[in-house]
Amino acid sequence: MQRLNFNTWLENENMPMAHKKTKLVIFDFDGTLANVPERHKDWAGKDWWGHPDSLSQPYYNDEVNHEVVKAFQAANADPDAAAILLTGRRGIISPSVRRVLRSNDLHGKRIIPDSNRHLQQKHAENLKAGHDEERKDYSHEEYYAGDHNTELDYPQTPKGKPDGTTLAHKFYVIRKLIHEYTESVEFWEDREDHIPSFIKLGLDLLNEYGVKNGGHLNSVMLHRVYPPSVKGGQSYIQHIPIKKGMVY
């Protein structure tokens, strides 16, 4: 079990808020909080998910899942909870993601470890130039793909390269944020192909951080979000308590 043995970026003054809280509430972005469409057939560019067009009109009209937004706001208001945006989107598109969040009264801080000085500097330049905004009284933390793959313990491929998969990024961050005093964890996620992996992770966390292993974790909940089937429609959310014996 991780016994608060933080690496360099966890030991500095920017220690994640999750290590000061007993509840960890993690929100995905695309398809979970924001109803972002797949690449449009008329869009001729490259890297749809890394391009501002994916979060701009005429392709995206600021549609969000209001129930998820309300849950995010509620987590921010809970003094015992650390609300986290954990997305597979890369930091290059973070200004556009953060614009959507701010328009829904979700003001976050992008977390970049000290091992990634290049991206820290790039983010600071964007803030100074007015390409992005960040309040000192932010309410949640944000973790983007690629920001943490410079860490020495980040998962590697068999070829010795940082694992570029979304799940590698998300599970790395989650395991850095949970600690022996965490009492509950919630995942908000939409991707069908990721659901079994999140259930397995939840079971593993209960085993590793539960009372029997000296921890305090007693609850893991998966909120599976089904985005609207039609534009302007309503999303559906299935609340799944993760318990021992579940099939994934």
PDB file of C-alpha atoms in Angstrom:
ATOM      1  CA  MET A   1       0.000   0.000   0.000  1.00  0.00           C
ATOM      2  CA  GLN A   2       1.133   3.566  -0.724  1.00  0.00           C
ATOM      3  CA  ARG A   3       1.854   5.007   2.769  1.00  0.00           C
ATOM      4  CA  LEU A   4       2.021   8.684   1.811  1.00  0.00           C
ATOM      5  CA  ASN A   5       5.494   8.066   0.373  1.00  0.00           C
ATOM      6  CA  PHE A   6       5.241  10.959  -2.090  1.00  0.00           C
ATOM      7  CA  ASN A   7       7.696  11.570  -4.893  1.00  0.00           C
ATOM      8  CA  THR A   8       9.189  15.006  -5.541  1.00  0.00           C
ATOM      9  CA  TRP A   9       6.120  16.653  -7.011  1.00  0.00           C
ATOM     10  CA  LEU A  10       3.944  15.449  -4.145  1.00  0.00           C
ATOM     11  CA  GLU A  11       6.352  16.749  -1.494  1.00  0.00           C
ATOM     12  CA  ASN A  12       6.378  20.359  -2.651  1.00  0.00           C
ATOM     13  CA  GLU A  13       3.949  23.120  -1.743  1.00  0.00           C
ATOM     14  CA  ASN A  14       1.603  22.021  -4.543  1.00  0.00           C
ATOM     15  CA  MET A  15       0.643  18.798  -2.778  1.00  0.00           C
ATOM     16  CA  PRO A  16      -2.615  17.576  -4.394  1.00  0.00           C
ATOM     17  CA  MET A  17      -5.767  18.480  -2.511  1.00  0.00           C
ATOM     18  CA  ALA A  18      -6.736  14.798  -2.575  1.00  0.00           C
ATOM     19  CA  HIS A  19      -4.086  14.115   0.074  1.00  0.00           C
ATOM     20  CA  LYS A  20      -5.867  16.516   2.422  1.00  0.00           C
ATOM     21  CA  LYS A  21      -9.338  15.010   1.861  1.00  0.00           C
ATOM     22  CA  THR A  22     -11.118  11.751   2.658  1.00  0.00           C
ATOM     23  CA  LYS A  23     -13.239  11.642  -0.512  1.00  0.00           C
ATOM     24  CA  LEU A  24     -11.907  11.455  -4.065  1.00  0.00           C
ATOM     25  CA  VAL A  25     -14.354  12.308  -6.880  1.00  0.00           C
ATOM     26  CA  ILE A  26     -12.977  11.923 -10.412  1.00  0.00           C
ATOM     27  CA  PHE A  27     -14.648  13.277 -13.537  1.00  0.00           C
ATOM     28  CA  ASP A  28     -13.909  12.449 -17.163  1.00  0.00           C
ATOM     29  CA  PHE A  29     -14.504  15.217 -19.722  1.00  0.00           C
ATOM     30  CA  ASP A  30     -15.558  14.054 -23.219  1.00  0.00           C
ATOM     31  CA  GLY A  31     -18.885  12.224 -23.231  1.00  0.00           C
ATOM     32  CA  THR A  32     -19.136  12.491 -19.460  1.00  0.00           C
ATOM     33  CA  LEU A  33     -19.229  16.161 -18.582  1.00  0.00           C
ATOM     34  CA  ALA A  34     -19.272  17.603 -22.097  1.00  0.00           C
ATOM     35  CA  ASN A  35     -21.254  16.191 -25.026  1.00  0.00           C
ATOM     36  CA  VAL A  36     -18.451  16.578 -27.545  1.00  0.00           C
ATOM     37  CA  PRO A  37     -19.111  15.032 -30.973  1.00  0.00           C
ATOM     38  CA  GLU A  38     -16.807  12.639 -32.771  1.00  0.00           C
ATOM     39  CA  ARG A  39     -14.746  14.103 -35.579  1.00  0.00           C
ATOM     40  CA  HIS A  40     -17.118  15.730 -38.060  1.00  0.00           C
ATOM     41  CA  LYS A  41     -17.075  14.338 -41.603  1.00  0.00           C
ATOM     42  CA  ASP A  42     -16.569  17.832 -43.038  1.00  0.00           C
ATOM     43  CA  TRP A  43     -13.609  18.666 -40.809  1.00  0.00           C
ATOM     44  CA  ALA A  44     -10.408  18.463 -42.855  1.00  0.00           C
ATOM     45  CA  GLY A  45      -7.753  18.937 -40.180  1.00  0.00           C
ATOM     46  CA  LYS A  46      -5.679  16.474 -38.183  1.00  0.00           C
ATOM     47  CA  ASP A  47      -5.768  15.535 -34.494  1.00  0.00           C
ATOM     48  CA  TRP A  48      -9.440  16.298 -33.845  1.00  0.00           C
ATOM     49  CA  TRP A  49      -9.172  15.767 -30.074  1.00  0.00           C
ATOM     50  CA  GLY A  50      -6.143  18.064 -29.864  1.00  0.00           C
ATOM     51  CA  HIS A  51      -7.632  20.856 -31.980  1.00  0.00           C
ATOM     52  CA  PRO A  52      -9.711  23.816 -30.674  1.00  0.00           C
ATOM     53  CA  ASP A  53     -12.312  23.121 -33.384  1.00  0.00           C
ATOM     54  CA  SER A  54     -13.496  20.089 -31.396  1.00  0.00           C
ATOM     55  CA  LEU A  55     -14.657  22.485 -28.673  1.00  0.00           C
ATOM     56  CA  SER A  56     -15.807  25.367 -30.864  1.00  0.00           C
ATOM     57  CA  GLN A  57     -18.746  26.219 -33.074  1.00  0.00           C
ATOM     58  CA  PRO A  58     -19.999  25.047 -35.487  1.00  0.00           C
ATOM     59  CA  TYR A  59     -18.876  21.596 -34.317  1.00  0.00           C
ATOM     60  CA  TYR A  60     -19.492  21.979 -30.588  1.00  0.00           C
ATOM     61  CA  ASN A  61     -22.190  24.209 -29.104  1.00  0.00           C
ATOM     62  CA  ASP A  62     -21.204  24.100 -25.430  1.00  0.00           C
ATOM     63  CA  GLU A  63     -23.546  21.203 -24.673  1.00  0.00           C
ATOM     64  CA  VAL A  64     -22.908  19.565 -21.303  1.00  0.00           C
ATOM     65  CA  ASN A  65     -24.493  16.877 -19.171  1.00  0.00           C
ATOM     66  CA  HIS A  66     -26.112  19.067 -16.544  1.00  0.00           C
ATOM     67  CA  GLU A  67     -26.465  16.277 -13.989  1.00  0.00           C
ATOM     68  CA  VAL A  68     -22.715  15.674 -14.170  1.00  0.00           C
ATOM     69  CA  VAL A  69     -22.000  19.411 -13.924  1.00  0.00           C
ATOM     70  CA  LYS A  70     -24.175  19.583 -10.802  1.00  0.00           C
ATOM     71  CA  ALA A  71     -22.344  16.587  -9.318  1.00  0.00           C
ATOM     72  CA  PHE A  72     -19.004  18.286 -10.049  1.00  0.00           C
ATOM     73  CA  GLN A  73     -20.197  21.494  -8.393  1.00  0.00           C
ATOM     74  CA  ALA A  74     -21.462  19.520  -5.398  1.00  0.00           C
ATOM     75  CA  ALA A  75     -18.087  17.800  -5.017  1.00  0.00           C
ATOM     76  CA  ASN A  76     -16.384  21.192  -5.127  1.00  0.00           C
ATOM     77  CA  ALA A  77     -18.678  22.409  -2.351  1.00  0.00           C
ATOM     78  CA  ASP A  78     -18.058  19.375  -0.135  1.00  0.00           C
ATOM     79  CA  PRO A  79     -15.277  20.240   2.367  1.00  0.00           C
ATOM     80  CA  ASP A  80     -14.331  16.565   2.666  1.00  0.00           C
ATOM     81  CA  ALA A  81     -14.047  15.954  -1.084  1.00  0.00           C
ATOM     82  CA  ALA A  82     -11.320  16.507  -3.651  1.00  0.00           C
ATOM     83  CA  ALA A  83     -12.888  17.005  -7.072  1.00  0.00           C
ATOM     84  CA  ILE A  84     -10.637  16.051  -9.975  1.00  0.00           C
ATOM     85  CA  LEU A  85     -10.924  16.486 -13.721  1.00  0.00           C
ATOM     86  CA  LEU A  86      -9.054  13.543 -15.244  1.00  0.00           C
ATOM     87  CA  THR A  87      -9.112  13.544 -19.027  1.00  0.00           C
ATOM     88  CA  GLY A  88      -7.407  11.776 -21.892  1.00  0.00           C
ATOM     89  CA  ARG A  89      -7.153  15.141 -23.623  1.00  0.00           C
ATOM     90  CA  ARG A  90      -3.586  16.430 -23.924  1.00  0.00           C
ATOM     91  CA  GLY A  91      -2.422  19.628 -22.328  1.00  0.00           C
ATOM     92  CA  ILE A  92      -2.232  21.351 -25.714  1.00  0.00           C
ATOM     93  CA  ILE A  93      -6.031  21.604 -25.736  1.00  0.00           C
ATOM     94  CA  SER A  94      -6.403  22.448 -22.043  1.00  0.00           C
ATOM     95  CA  PRO A  95      -7.267  26.149 -22.634  1.00  0.00           C
ATOM     96  CA  SER A  96     -10.347  25.094 -24.620  1.00  0.00           C
ATOM     97  CA  VAL A  97     -11.341  22.432 -22.082  1.00  0.00           C
ATOM     98  CA  ARG A  98     -10.952  24.925 -19.259  1.00  0.00           C
ATOM     99  CA  ARG A  99     -13.100  27.472 -21.083  1.00  0.00           C
ATOM    100  CA  VAL A 100     -15.961  24.957 -21.144  1.00  0.00           C
ATOM    101  CA  LEU A 101     -15.453  24.266 -17.451  1.00  0.00           C
ATOM    102  CA  ARG A 102     -15.366  27.940 -16.485  1.00  0.00           C
ATOM    103  CA  SER A 103     -18.567  28.591 -18.420  1.00  0.00           C
ATOM    104  CA  ASN A 104     -20.185  26.106 -16.030  1.00  0.00           C
ATOM    105  CA  ASP A 105     -18.682  27.707 -12.913  1.00  0.00           C
ATOM    106  CA  LEU A 106     -15.976  25.054 -12.608  1.00  0.00           C
ATOM    107  CA  HIS A 107     -12.680  26.790 -11.931  1.00  0.00           C
ATOM    108  CA  GLY A 108      -9.675  24.494 -11.818  1.00  0.00           C
ATOM    109  CA  LYS A 109      -5.914  24.388 -11.541  1.00  0.00           C
ATOM    110  CA  ARG A 110      -3.906  22.410 -14.080  1.00  0.00           C
ATOM    111  CA  ILE A 111      -1.433  20.153 -12.275  1.00  0.00           C
ATOM    112  CA  ILE A 112       1.944  19.667 -13.976  1.00  0.00           C
ATOM    113  CA  PRO A 113       4.814  18.011 -12.048  1.00  0.00           C
ATOM    114  CA  ASP A 114       8.188  19.694 -11.659  1.00  0.00           C
ATOM    115  CA  SER A 115       9.748  17.016 -13.877  1.00  0.00           C
ATOM    116  CA  ASN A 116       7.919  18.594 -16.817  1.00  0.00           C
ATOM    117  CA  ARG A 117       9.375  22.110 -16.724  1.00  0.00           C
ATOM    118  CA  HIS A 118       8.729  22.622 -20.423  1.00  0.00           C
ATOM    119  CA  LEU A 119       4.956  22.278 -20.049  1.00  0.00           C
ATOM    120  CA  GLN A 120       4.957  24.261 -16.819  1.00  0.00           C
ATOM    121  CA  GLN A 121       6.569  27.137 -18.708  1.00  0.00           C
ATOM    122  CA  LYS A 122       4.191  26.767 -21.673  1.00  0.00           C
ATOM    123  CA  HIS A 123       1.185  26.867 -19.355  1.00  0.00           C
ATOM    124  CA  ALA A 124       2.551  29.941 -17.572  1.00  0.00           C
ATOM    125  CA  GLU A 125       3.039  31.654 -20.946  1.00  0.00           C
ATOM    126  CA  ASN A 126      -0.554  30.899 -21.962  1.00  0.00           C
ATOM    127  CA  LEU A 127      -1.815  32.402 -18.708  1.00  0.00           C
ATOM    128  CA  LYS A 128       0.342  35.506 -19.092  1.00  0.00           C
ATOM    129  CA  ALA A 129      -0.734  36.014 -22.706  1.00  0.00           C
ATOM    130  CA  GLY A 130      -4.410  35.677 -21.807  1.00  0.00           C
ATOM    131  CA  HIS A 131      -4.874  32.456 -23.782  1.00  0.00           C
ATOM    132  CA  ASP A 132      -5.987  30.736 -20.573  1.00  0.00           C
ATOM    133  CA  GLU A 133      -7.245  31.741 -17.118  1.00  0.00           C
ATOM    134  CA  GLU A 134      -6.648  30.377 -13.646  1.00  0.00           C
ATOM    135  CA  ARG A 135      -8.035  31.691 -10.380  1.00  0.00           C
ATOM    136  CA  LYS A 136      -6.082  31.565  -7.149  1.00  0.00           C
ATOM    137  CA  ASP A 137      -9.207  30.319  -5.387  1.00  0.00           C
ATOM    138  CA  TYR A 138      -9.642  27.353  -7.757  1.00  0.00           C
ATOM    139  CA  SER A 139     -12.123  24.685  -6.726  1.00  0.00           C
ATOM    140  CA  HIS A 140     -10.731  21.544  -8.369  1.00  0.00           C
ATOM    141  CA  GLU A 141      -7.559  20.122  -9.927  1.00  0.00           C
ATOM    142  CA  GLU A 142      -7.086  19.061 -13.544  1.00  0.00           C
ATOM    143  CA  TYR A 143      -4.873  16.313 -14.953  1.00  0.00           C
ATOM    144  CA  TYR A 144      -4.197  16.115 -18.695  1.00  0.00           C
ATOM    145  CA  ALA A 145      -2.581  13.334 -20.714  1.00  0.00           C
ATOM    146  CA  GLY A 146       1.119  13.844 -21.329  1.00  0.00           C
ATOM    147  CA  ASP A 147       1.685  16.198 -18.408  1.00  0.00           C
ATOM    148  CA  HIS A 148       2.973  13.423 -16.129  1.00  0.00           C
ATOM    149  CA  ASN A 149       4.808  11.040 -18.446  1.00  0.00           C
ATOM    150  CA  THR A 150       8.109  12.674 -17.504  1.00  0.00           C
ATOM    151  CA  GLU A 151       7.852  11.203 -14.000  1.00  0.00           C
ATOM    152  CA  LEU A 152      10.371   8.435 -13.310  1.00  0.00           C
ATOM    153  CA  ASP A 153       7.685   5.986 -12.185  1.00  0.00           C
ATOM    154  CA  TYR A 154       5.280   6.647 -15.064  1.00  0.00           C
ATOM    155  CA  PRO A 155       4.226   3.395 -16.863  1.00  0.00           C
ATOM    156  CA  GLN A 156       6.458   2.395 -19.761  1.00  0.00           C
ATOM    157  CA  THR A 157       5.884   0.337 -22.908  1.00  0.00           C
ATOM    158  CA  PRO A 158       8.024  -2.741 -23.617  1.00  0.00           C
ATOM    159  CA  LYS A 159      10.178  -0.431 -25.761  1.00  0.00           C
ATOM    160  CA  GLY A 160      10.862   1.843 -22.804  1.00  0.00           C
ATOM    161  CA  LYS A 161       8.612   4.691 -23.934  1.00  0.00           C
ATOM    162  CA  PRO A 162       5.921   6.351 -21.794  1.00  0.00           C
ATOM    163  CA  ASP A 163       2.622   4.472 -22.157  1.00  0.00           C
ATOM    164  CA  GLY A 164       0.434   6.784 -24.222  1.00  0.00           C
ATOM    165  CA  THR A 165      -2.892   5.087 -23.529  1.00  0.00           C
ATOM    166  CA  THR A 166      -5.665   6.952 -21.760  1.00  0.00           C
ATOM    167  CA  LEU A 167      -6.038   4.285 -19.083  1.00  0.00           C
ATOM    168  CA  ALA A 168      -2.313   4.305 -18.273  1.00  0.00           C
ATOM    169  CA  HIS A 169      -2.511   8.059 -17.712  1.00  0.00           C
ATOM    170  CA  LYS A 170      -5.721   7.912 -15.666  1.00  0.00           C
ATOM    171  CA  PHE A 171      -4.741   4.989 -13.463  1.00  0.00           C
ATOM    172  CA  TYR A 172      -1.320   6.506 -12.790  1.00  0.00           C
ATOM    173  CA  VAL A 173      -2.919   9.724 -11.549  1.00  0.00           C
ATOM    174  CA  ILE A 174      -5.587   7.921  -9.507  1.00  0.00           C
ATOM    175  CA  ARG A 175      -2.986   5.839  -7.726  1.00  0.00           C
ATOM    176  CA  LYS A 176      -1.004   8.985  -6.956  1.00  0.00           C
ATOM    177  CA  LEU A 177      -4.047  10.684  -5.477  1.00  0.00           C
ATOM    178  CA  ILE A 178      -5.460   7.926  -3.286  1.00  0.00           C
ATOM    179  CA  HIS A 179      -3.915   7.468   0.158  1.00  0.00           C
ATOM    180  CA  GLU A 180      -4.371   5.397   3.292  1.00  0.00           C
ATOM    181  CA  TYR A 181      -6.950   7.801   4.762  1.00  0.00           C
ATOM    182  CA  THR A 182      -9.153   7.919   1.655  1.00  0.00           C
ATOM    183  CA  GLU A 183     -12.613   6.712   2.661  1.00  0.00           C
ATOM    184  CA  SER A 184     -14.485   6.852  -0.653  1.00  0.00           C
ATOM    185  CA  VAL A 185     -13.732   7.085  -4.347  1.00  0.00           C
ATOM    186  CA  GLU A 186     -16.118   7.956  -7.171  1.00  0.00           C
ATOM    187  CA  PHE A 187     -15.505   7.611 -10.912  1.00  0.00           C
ATOM    188  CA  TRP A 188     -17.613   9.462 -13.494  1.00  0.00           C
ATOM    189  CA  GLU A 189     -16.947   7.825 -16.866  1.00  0.00           C
ATOM    190  CA  ASP A 190     -18.712   7.175 -20.166  1.00  0.00           C
ATOM    191  CA  ARG A 191     -16.504   4.954 -22.330  1.00  0.00           C
ATOM    192  CA  GLU A 192     -17.969   1.468 -22.585  1.00  0.00           C
ATOM    193  CA  ASP A 193     -14.586  -0.112 -23.310  1.00  0.00           C
ATOM    194  CA  HIS A 194     -13.131   1.434 -20.145  1.00  0.00           C
ATOM    195  CA  ILE A 195     -15.872   0.345 -17.738  1.00  0.00           C
ATOM    196  CA  PRO A 196     -14.452  -3.160 -17.009  1.00  0.00           C
ATOM    197  CA  SER A 197     -11.029  -1.645 -16.296  1.00  0.00           C
ATOM    198  CA  PHE A 198     -12.511   0.870 -13.868  1.00  0.00           C
ATOM    199  CA  ILE A 199     -14.431  -1.883 -12.084  1.00  0.00           C
ATOM    200  CA  LYS A 200     -11.228  -3.900 -11.742  1.00  0.00           C
ATOM    201  CA  LEU A 201      -9.355  -0.846 -10.494  1.00  0.00           C
ATOM    202  CA  GLY A 202     -12.091  -0.199  -7.937  1.00  0.00           C
ATOM    203  CA  LEU A 203     -11.861  -3.766  -6.659  1.00  0.00           C
ATOM    204  CA  ASP A 204      -8.067  -3.525  -6.483  1.00  0.00           C
ATOM    205  CA  LEU A 205      -8.272  -0.263  -4.529  1.00  0.00           C
ATOM    206  CA  LEU A 206     -10.747  -1.752  -2.060  1.00  0.00           C
ATOM    207  CA  ASN A 207      -8.397  -4.673  -1.553  1.00  0.00           C
ATOM    208  CA  GLU A 208      -5.305  -2.498  -1.166  1.00  0.00           C
ATOM    209  CA  TYR A 209      -6.730   0.418   0.836  1.00  0.00           C
ATOM    210  CA  GLY A 210      -9.588  -1.264   2.708  1.00  0.00           C
ATOM    211  CA  VAL A 211      -9.753  -1.765   6.453  1.00  0.00           C
ATOM    212  CA  LYS A 212      -8.300  -5.281   6.250  1.00  0.00           C
ATOM    213  CA  ASN A 213      -5.102  -3.814   4.809  1.00  0.00           C
ATOM    214  CA  GLY A 214      -4.839  -0.979   7.300  1.00  0.00           C
ATOM    215  CA  GLY A 215      -6.597   1.665   5.256  1.00  0.00           C
ATOM    216  CA  HIS A 216      -9.945   3.416   5.499  1.00  0.00           C
ATOM    217  CA  LEU A 217     -11.449   2.900   2.035  1.00  0.00           C
ATOM    218  CA  ASN A 218     -14.967   1.514   2.335  1.00  0.00           C
ATOM    219  CA  SER A 219     -16.771   2.755  -0.769  1.00  0.00           C
ATOM    220  CA  VAL A 220     -16.034   2.892  -4.499  1.00  0.00           C
ATOM    221  CA  MET A 221     -18.775   4.051  -6.864  1.00  0.00           C
ATOM    222  CA  LEU A 222     -18.766   4.066 -10.658  1.00  0.00           C
ATOM    223  CA  HIS A 223     -21.166   6.538 -12.264  1.00  0.00           C
ATOM    224  CA  ARG A 224     -21.474   5.331 -15.843  1.00  0.00           C
ATOM    225  CA  VAL A 225     -22.669   8.126 -18.102  1.00  0.00           C
ATOM    226  CA  TYR A 226     -24.599   7.368 -21.264  1.00  0.00           C
ATOM    227  CA  PRO A 227     -24.469  10.511 -23.448  1.00  0.00           C
ATOM    228  CA  PRO A 228     -27.650  11.629 -25.240  1.00  0.00           C
ATOM    229  CA  SER A 229     -28.468   9.504 -28.266  1.00  0.00           C
ATOM    230  CA  VAL A 230     -29.642  12.582 -30.137  1.00  0.00           C
ATOM    231  CA  LYS A 231     -28.469  16.189 -30.112  1.00  0.00           C
ATOM    232  CA  GLY A 232     -30.172  18.103 -27.337  1.00  0.00           C
ATOM    233  CA  GLY A 233     -31.389  14.922 -25.659  1.00  0.00           C
ATOM    234  CA  GLN A 234     -30.926  13.794 -22.075  1.00  0.00           C
ATOM    235  CA  SER A 235     -28.063  11.700 -20.771  1.00  0.00           C
ATOM    236  CA  TYR A 236     -28.623   8.640 -18.597  1.00  0.00           C
ATOM    237  CA  ILE A 237     -26.456   7.798 -15.607  1.00  0.00           C
ATOM    238  CA  GLN A 238     -26.107   4.347 -14.078  1.00  0.00           C
ATOM    239  CA  HIS A 239     -24.768   4.374 -10.508  1.00  0.00           C
ATOM    240  CA  ILE A 240     -22.773   1.202  -9.887  1.00  0.00           C
ATOM    241  CA  PRO A 241     -21.397   0.401  -6.415  1.00  0.00           C
ATOM    242  CA  ILE A 242     -18.179  -1.588  -6.855  1.00  0.00           C
ATOM    243  CA  LYS A 243     -18.180  -4.575  -4.535  1.00  0.00           C
ATOM    244  CA  LYS A 244     -16.206  -7.742  -4.028  1.00  0.00           C
ATOM    245  CA  GLY A 245     -17.282 -10.531  -6.336  1.00  0.00           C
ATOM    246  CA  MET A 246     -18.306  -8.283  -9.241  1.00  0.00           C
ATOM    247  CA  VAL A 247     -17.632  -9.526 -12.762  1.00  0.00           C
ATOM    248  CA  TYR A 248     -15.788  -7.126 -15.039  1.00  0.00           C
TER     249      TYR A 248
END
